[in-house]
Tab-separated table of C-alpha atoms and ligand atoms in Angstrom:
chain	number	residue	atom	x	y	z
A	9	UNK	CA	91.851	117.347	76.736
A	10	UNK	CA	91.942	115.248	74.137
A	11	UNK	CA	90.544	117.537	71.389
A	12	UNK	CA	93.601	119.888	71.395
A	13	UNK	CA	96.243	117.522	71.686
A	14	UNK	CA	98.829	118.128	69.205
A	15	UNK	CA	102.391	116.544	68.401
A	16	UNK	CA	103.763	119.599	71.263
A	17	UNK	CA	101.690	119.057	73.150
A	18	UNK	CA	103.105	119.064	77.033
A	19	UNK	CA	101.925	117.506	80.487
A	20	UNK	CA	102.248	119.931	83.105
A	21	UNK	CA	104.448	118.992	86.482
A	22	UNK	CA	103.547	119.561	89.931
A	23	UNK	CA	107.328	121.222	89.542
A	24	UNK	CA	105.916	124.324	87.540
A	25	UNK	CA	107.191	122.649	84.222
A	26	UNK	CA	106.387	120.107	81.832
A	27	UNK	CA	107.393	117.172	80.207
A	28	UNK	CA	106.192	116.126	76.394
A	29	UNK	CA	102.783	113.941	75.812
A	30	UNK	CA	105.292	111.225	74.206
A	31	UNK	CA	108.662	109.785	74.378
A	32	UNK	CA	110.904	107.632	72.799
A	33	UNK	CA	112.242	104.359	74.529
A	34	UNK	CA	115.681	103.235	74.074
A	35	UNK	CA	115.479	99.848	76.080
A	36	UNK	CA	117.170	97.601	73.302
A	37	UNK	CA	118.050	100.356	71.133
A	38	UNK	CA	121.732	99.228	70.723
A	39	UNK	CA	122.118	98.999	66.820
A	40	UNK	CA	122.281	102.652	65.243
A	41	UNK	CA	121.247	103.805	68.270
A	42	UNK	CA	122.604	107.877	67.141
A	43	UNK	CA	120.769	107.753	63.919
A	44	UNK	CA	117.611	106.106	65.241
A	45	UNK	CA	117.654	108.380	68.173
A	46	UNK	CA	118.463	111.309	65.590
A	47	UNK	CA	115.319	110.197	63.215
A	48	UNK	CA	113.148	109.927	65.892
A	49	UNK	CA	113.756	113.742	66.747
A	50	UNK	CA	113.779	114.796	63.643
A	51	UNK	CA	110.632	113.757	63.072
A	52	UNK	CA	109.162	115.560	66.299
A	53	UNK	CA	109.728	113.258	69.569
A	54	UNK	CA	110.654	115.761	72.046
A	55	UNK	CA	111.333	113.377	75.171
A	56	UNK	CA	113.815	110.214	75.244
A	57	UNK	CA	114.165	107.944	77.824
A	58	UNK	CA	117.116	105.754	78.861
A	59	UNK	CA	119.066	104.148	81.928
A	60	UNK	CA	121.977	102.675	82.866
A	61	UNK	CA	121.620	99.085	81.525
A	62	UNK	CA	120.162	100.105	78.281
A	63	UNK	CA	123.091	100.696	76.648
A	64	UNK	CA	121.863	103.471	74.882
A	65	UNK	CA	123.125	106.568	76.171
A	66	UNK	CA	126.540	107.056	73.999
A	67	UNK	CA	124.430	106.441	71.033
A	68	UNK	CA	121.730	109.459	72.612
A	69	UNK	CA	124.790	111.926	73.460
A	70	UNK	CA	125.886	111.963	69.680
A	71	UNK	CA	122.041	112.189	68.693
A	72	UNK	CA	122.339	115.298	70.660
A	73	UNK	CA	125.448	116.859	69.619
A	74	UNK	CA	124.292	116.638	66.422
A	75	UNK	CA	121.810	118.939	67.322
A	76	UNK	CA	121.939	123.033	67.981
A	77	UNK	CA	119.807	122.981	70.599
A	78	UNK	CA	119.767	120.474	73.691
A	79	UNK	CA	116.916	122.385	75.443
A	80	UNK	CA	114.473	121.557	73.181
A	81	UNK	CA	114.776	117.736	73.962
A	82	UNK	CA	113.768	116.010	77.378
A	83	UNK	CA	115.696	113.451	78.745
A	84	UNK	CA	114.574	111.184	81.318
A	85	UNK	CA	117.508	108.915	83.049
A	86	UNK	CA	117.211	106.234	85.885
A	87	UNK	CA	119.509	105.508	88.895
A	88	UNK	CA	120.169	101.508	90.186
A	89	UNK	CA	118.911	100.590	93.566
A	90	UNK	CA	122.346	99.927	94.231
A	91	UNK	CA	123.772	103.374	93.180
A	92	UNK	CA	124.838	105.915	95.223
A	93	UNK	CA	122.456	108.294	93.238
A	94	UNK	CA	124.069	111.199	92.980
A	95	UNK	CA	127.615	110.018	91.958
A	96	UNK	CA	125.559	107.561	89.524
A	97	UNK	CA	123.540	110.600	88.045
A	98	UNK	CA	127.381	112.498	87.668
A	99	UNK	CA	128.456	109.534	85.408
A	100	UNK	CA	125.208	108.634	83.359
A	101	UNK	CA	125.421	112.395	82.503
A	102	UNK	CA	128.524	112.325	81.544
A	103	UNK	CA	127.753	109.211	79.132
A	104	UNK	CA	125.399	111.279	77.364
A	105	UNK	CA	127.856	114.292	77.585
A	106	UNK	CA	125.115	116.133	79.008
A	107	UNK	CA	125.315	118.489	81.915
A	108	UNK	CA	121.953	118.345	83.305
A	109	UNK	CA	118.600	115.729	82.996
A	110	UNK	CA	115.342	117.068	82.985
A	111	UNK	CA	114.133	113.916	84.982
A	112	UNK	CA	116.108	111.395	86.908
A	113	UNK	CA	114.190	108.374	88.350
A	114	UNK	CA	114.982	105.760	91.001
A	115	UNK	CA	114.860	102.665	89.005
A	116	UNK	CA	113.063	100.569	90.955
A	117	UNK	CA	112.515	100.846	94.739
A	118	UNK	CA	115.389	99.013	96.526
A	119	UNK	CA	114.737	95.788	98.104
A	120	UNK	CA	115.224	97.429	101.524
A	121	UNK	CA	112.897	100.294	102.494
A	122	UNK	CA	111.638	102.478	99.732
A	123	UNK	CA	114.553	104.594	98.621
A	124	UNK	CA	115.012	107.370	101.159
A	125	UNK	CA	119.018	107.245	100.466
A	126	UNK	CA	118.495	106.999	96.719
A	127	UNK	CA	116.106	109.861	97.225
A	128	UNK	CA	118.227	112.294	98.937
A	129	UNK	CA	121.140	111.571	96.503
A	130	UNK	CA	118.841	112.909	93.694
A	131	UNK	CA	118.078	116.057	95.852
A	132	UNK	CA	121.800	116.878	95.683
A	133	UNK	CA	121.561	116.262	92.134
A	134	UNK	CA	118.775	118.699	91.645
A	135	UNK	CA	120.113	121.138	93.820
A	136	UNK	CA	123.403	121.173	91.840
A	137	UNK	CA	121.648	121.340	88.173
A	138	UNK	CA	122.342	117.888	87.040
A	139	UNK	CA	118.341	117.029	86.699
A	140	UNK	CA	115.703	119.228	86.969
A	141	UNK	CA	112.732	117.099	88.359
A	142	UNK	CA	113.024	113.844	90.626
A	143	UNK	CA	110.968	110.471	90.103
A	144	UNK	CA	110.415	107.237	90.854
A	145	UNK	CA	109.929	104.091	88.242
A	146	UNK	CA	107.896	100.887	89.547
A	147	UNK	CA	106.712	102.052	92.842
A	148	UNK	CA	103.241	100.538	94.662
A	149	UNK	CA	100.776	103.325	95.632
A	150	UNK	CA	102.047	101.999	99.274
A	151	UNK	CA	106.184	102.657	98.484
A	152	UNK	CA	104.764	106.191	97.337
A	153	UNK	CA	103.802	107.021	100.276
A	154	UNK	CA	106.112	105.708	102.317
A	155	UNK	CA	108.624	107.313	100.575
A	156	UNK	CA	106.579	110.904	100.813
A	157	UNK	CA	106.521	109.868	104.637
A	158	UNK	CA	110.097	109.776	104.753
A	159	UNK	CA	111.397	112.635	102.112
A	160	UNK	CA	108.094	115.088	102.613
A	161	UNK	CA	108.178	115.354	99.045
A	162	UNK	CA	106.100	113.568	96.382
A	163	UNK	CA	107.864	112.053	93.477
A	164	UNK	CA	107.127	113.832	89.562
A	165	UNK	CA	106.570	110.670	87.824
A	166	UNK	CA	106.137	106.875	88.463
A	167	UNK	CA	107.315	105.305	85.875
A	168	UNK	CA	105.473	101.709	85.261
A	169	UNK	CA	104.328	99.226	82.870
A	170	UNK	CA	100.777	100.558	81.474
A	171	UNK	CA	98.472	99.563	78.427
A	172	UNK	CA	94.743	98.676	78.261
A	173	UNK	CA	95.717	94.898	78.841
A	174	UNK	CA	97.666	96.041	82.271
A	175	UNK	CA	96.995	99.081	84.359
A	176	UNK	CA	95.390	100.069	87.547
A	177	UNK	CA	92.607	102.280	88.177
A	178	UNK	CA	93.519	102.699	91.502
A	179	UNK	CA	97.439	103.862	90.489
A	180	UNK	CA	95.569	106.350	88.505
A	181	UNK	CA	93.066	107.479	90.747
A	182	UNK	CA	96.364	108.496	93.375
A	183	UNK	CA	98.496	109.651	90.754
A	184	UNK	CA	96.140	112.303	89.432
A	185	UNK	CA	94.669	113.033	93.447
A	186	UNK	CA	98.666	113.984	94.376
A	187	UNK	CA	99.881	115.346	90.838
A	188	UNK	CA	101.866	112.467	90.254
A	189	UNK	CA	102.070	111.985	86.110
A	190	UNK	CA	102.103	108.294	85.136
A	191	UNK	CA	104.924	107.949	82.483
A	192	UNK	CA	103.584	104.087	80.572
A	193	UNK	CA	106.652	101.654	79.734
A	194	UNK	CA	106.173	98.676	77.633
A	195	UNK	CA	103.276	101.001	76.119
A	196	UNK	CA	103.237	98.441	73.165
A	197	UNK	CA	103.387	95.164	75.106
A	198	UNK	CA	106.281	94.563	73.705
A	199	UNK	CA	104.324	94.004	70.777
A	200	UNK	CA	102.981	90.939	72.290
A	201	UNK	CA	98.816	91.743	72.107
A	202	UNK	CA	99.011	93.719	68.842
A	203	UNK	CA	96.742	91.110	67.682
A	204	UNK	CA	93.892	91.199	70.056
A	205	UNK	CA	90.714	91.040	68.436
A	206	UNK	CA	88.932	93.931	70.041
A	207	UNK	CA	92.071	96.268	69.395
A	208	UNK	CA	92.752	95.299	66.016
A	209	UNK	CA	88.636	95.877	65.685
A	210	UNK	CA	88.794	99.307	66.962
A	211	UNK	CA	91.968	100.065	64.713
A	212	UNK	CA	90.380	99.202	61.472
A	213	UNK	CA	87.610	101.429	62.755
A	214	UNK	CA	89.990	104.299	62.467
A	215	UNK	CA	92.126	103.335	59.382
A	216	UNK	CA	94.771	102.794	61.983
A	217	UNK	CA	97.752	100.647	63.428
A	218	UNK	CA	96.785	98.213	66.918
A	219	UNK	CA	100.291	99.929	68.365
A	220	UNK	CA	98.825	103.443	67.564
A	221	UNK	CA	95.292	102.787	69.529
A	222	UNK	CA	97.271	102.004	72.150
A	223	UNK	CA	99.276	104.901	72.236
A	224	UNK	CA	96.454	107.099	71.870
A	225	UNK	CA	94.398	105.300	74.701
A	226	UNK	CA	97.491	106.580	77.118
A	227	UNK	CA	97.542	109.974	75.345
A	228	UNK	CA	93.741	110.563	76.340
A	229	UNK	CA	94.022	108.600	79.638
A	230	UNK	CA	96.870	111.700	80.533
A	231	UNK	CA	100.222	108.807	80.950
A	232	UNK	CA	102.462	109.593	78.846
A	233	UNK	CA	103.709	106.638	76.657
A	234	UNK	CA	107.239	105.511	75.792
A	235	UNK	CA	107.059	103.309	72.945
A	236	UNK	CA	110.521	101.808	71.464
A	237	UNK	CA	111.295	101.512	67.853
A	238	UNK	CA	114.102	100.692	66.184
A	239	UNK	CA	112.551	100.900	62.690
A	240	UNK	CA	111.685	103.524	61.127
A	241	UNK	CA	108.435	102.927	59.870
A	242	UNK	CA	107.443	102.284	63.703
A	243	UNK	CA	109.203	105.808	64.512
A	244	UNK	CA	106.579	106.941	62.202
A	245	UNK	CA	103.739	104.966	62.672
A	246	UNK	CA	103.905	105.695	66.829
A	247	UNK	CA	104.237	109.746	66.379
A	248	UNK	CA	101.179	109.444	64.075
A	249	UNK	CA	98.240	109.425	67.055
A	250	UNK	CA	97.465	113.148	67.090
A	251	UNK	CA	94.959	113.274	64.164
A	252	UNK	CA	92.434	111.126	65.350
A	253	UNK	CA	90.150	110.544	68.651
A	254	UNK	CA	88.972	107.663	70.392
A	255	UNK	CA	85.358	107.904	71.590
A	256	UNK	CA	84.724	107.754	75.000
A	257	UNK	CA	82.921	104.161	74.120
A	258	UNK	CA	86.469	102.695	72.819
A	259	UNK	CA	88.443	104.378	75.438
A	260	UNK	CA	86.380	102.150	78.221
A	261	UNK	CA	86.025	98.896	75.901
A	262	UNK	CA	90.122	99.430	75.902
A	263	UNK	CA	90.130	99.897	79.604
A	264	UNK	CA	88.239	97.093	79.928
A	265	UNK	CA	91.078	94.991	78.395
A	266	UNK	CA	92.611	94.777	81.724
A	267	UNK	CA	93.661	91.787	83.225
A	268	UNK	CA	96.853	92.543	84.867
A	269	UNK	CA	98.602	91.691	81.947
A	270	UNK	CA	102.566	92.159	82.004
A	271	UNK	CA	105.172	91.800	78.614
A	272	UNK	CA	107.712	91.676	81.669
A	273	UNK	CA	105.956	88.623	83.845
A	274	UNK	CA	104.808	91.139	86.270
A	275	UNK	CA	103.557	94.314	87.262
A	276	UNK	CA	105.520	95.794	89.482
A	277	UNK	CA	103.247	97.495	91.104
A	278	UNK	CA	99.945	95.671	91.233
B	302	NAP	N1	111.382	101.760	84.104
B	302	NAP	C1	111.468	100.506	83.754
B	302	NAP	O1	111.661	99.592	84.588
B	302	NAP	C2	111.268	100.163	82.315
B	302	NAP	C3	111.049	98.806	81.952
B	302	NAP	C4	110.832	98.523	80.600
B	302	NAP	C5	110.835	99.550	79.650
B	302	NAP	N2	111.075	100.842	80.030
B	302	NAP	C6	111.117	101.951	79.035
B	302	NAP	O2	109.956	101.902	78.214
B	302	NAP	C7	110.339	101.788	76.853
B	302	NAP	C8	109.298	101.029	76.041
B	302	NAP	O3	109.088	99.734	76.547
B	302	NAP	P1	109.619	98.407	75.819
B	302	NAP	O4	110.831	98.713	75.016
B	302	NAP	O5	109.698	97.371	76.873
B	302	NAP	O6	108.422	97.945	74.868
B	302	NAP	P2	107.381	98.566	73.822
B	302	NAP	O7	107.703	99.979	73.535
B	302	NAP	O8	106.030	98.215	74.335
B	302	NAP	O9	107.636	97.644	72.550
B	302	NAP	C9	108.800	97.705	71.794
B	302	NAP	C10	108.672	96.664	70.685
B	302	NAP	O10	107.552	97.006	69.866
B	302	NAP	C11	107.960	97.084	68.515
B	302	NAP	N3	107.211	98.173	67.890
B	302	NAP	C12	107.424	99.489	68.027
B	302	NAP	N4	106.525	100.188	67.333
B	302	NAP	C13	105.707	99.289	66.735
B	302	NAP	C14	104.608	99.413	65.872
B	302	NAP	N5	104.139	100.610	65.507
B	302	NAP	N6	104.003	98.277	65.425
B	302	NAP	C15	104.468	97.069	65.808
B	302	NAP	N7	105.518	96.877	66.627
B	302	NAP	C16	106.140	97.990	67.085
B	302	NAP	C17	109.434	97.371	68.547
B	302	NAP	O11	110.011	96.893	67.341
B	302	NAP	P3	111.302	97.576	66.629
B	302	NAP	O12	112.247	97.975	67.706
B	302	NAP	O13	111.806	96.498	65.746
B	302	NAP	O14	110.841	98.776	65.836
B	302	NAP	C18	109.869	96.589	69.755
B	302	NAP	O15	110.062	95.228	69.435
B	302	NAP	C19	111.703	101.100	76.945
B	302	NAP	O16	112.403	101.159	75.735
B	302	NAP	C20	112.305	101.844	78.083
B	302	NAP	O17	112.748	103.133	77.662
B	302	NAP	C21	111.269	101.156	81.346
């Protein structure tokens, strides 16, 4: 898979479509957010994510005015567990000034039950156009299921906190078994273990950046990574991962990294 992974490169959906290989975060991306948002595509993301609290959605509707085509970017939203979802999905779209998202996620599961509610609000938002695919973000293999008990209907994407220091083989194992893709959050650890010694090893190896070893570890795993950047040179640095390969070798010693490890305190679903 690896080999002929390019910068358009796509994931394919249980849905029929696809999503991009990489997006852009927006989690924090409150200064300049329109011109950051517009760099970023210019320079080839394809897929942005955002959600309610981030603050970043005005700033992502006038990155896409700006541009002639809207079809040609992916936009992933996220509903509260306290939302009615459908209503919520009406005014998050209308934030961005966008009719429809391609992907609109439960947030988090709710601390009741797993979402059924939440769910079904997001049907009538697909049924009506306003998204095209349905998802879930921080969801156990267990809240999965019970939510596929309860709806019939397995969720795109779980959206979750992934990177060689914290992921779950287990997660993936399920997620590829029920065509479930894995999008990775905090891809970067927040920047937090871009000094470890065995990644910053295996960079120099490659003439590369710790933060782009890490994105290419997801890109070869098959997650799909959503690294933030407010800076430019990041922008740059993080869409820069489709020239090179890791070796098998480097893509377990990476994997091996993992020790539960969460830039957030936890992972939600471990
Ligand atoms: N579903 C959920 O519950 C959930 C939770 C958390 C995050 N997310 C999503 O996932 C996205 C990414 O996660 P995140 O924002 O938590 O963290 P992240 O992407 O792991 O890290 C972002 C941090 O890394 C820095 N950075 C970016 N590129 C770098 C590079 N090449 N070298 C060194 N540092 C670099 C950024 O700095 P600058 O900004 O200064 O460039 C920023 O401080 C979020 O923005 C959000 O869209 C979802």
């Amino acid at each position: 898979m690896s080999a002929v992974l390019s910068s358009t490169s796509t994931v394919p959906l249980r849905s029929g479509r696809a999503m991009p290989v990489i997006g852009l975060g927006t989690w924090q991306l409150v200064e300049d957010t329109a011109d950051t948002v517009s760099y970023a595509l210019d320079i080839g993301y394809a897929m942005i994510d955002t959600a309610c609290d981030y603050g970043s959605q005005a700033g992502i509707g006038e990155a896409l005015e700006r541009r002639k085509r809207r079809e040609d970017v992916y936009v992933v939203a996220k509903v509260e567990e306290d939302d009615d979802a459908y209503l919520a999905t009406r005014k998050y779209l209308d934030e961005m000034k966008l009719d429809h998202a391609d992907l609109m996620l439960i947030h988090r599961p709710p601390p009741d039950g797993v979402g059924e509610q939440l769910w079904q609000g997001l049907v009538r938002a697909r049924e009506e156009g306003l998204t095209r695919d349905i998802g879930v973000s921080n969801y156990t293999i267990e809240q999965i299921r019970e939510l596929h008990d309860a709806t019939g209907e397995w969720p795109i994407v779980n959206q979750i906190e992934w990177s060689p220091f914290g992921h779950s083989l287990q997660m993936l194992d399920f997620c590829r078994e029920q065509g479930i893709v894995i999008q990775a959050y905090s891809p970067l650890t927040r920047s937090e273990r871009l000094r470890d010694e065995l990644l910053t090893a295996i960079a120099q190896r490659h003439g590369r950046t710790p933060a782009q070893i890490l994105l290419r570890w997801n890109l070869q795993l098959g997650t799909v990574p959503l690294p933030k950047a407010n800076r430019r040179k990041h922008l740059e640095e993080n869409f820069g991962v489709f020239d090179f390969e890791l070796p098998d070798s480097e893509m377990k010693a990476l994997s091996a990294l993992n020790e539960q490890y969460s830039a957030l305190g936890m992972l939600a679903y471990a």
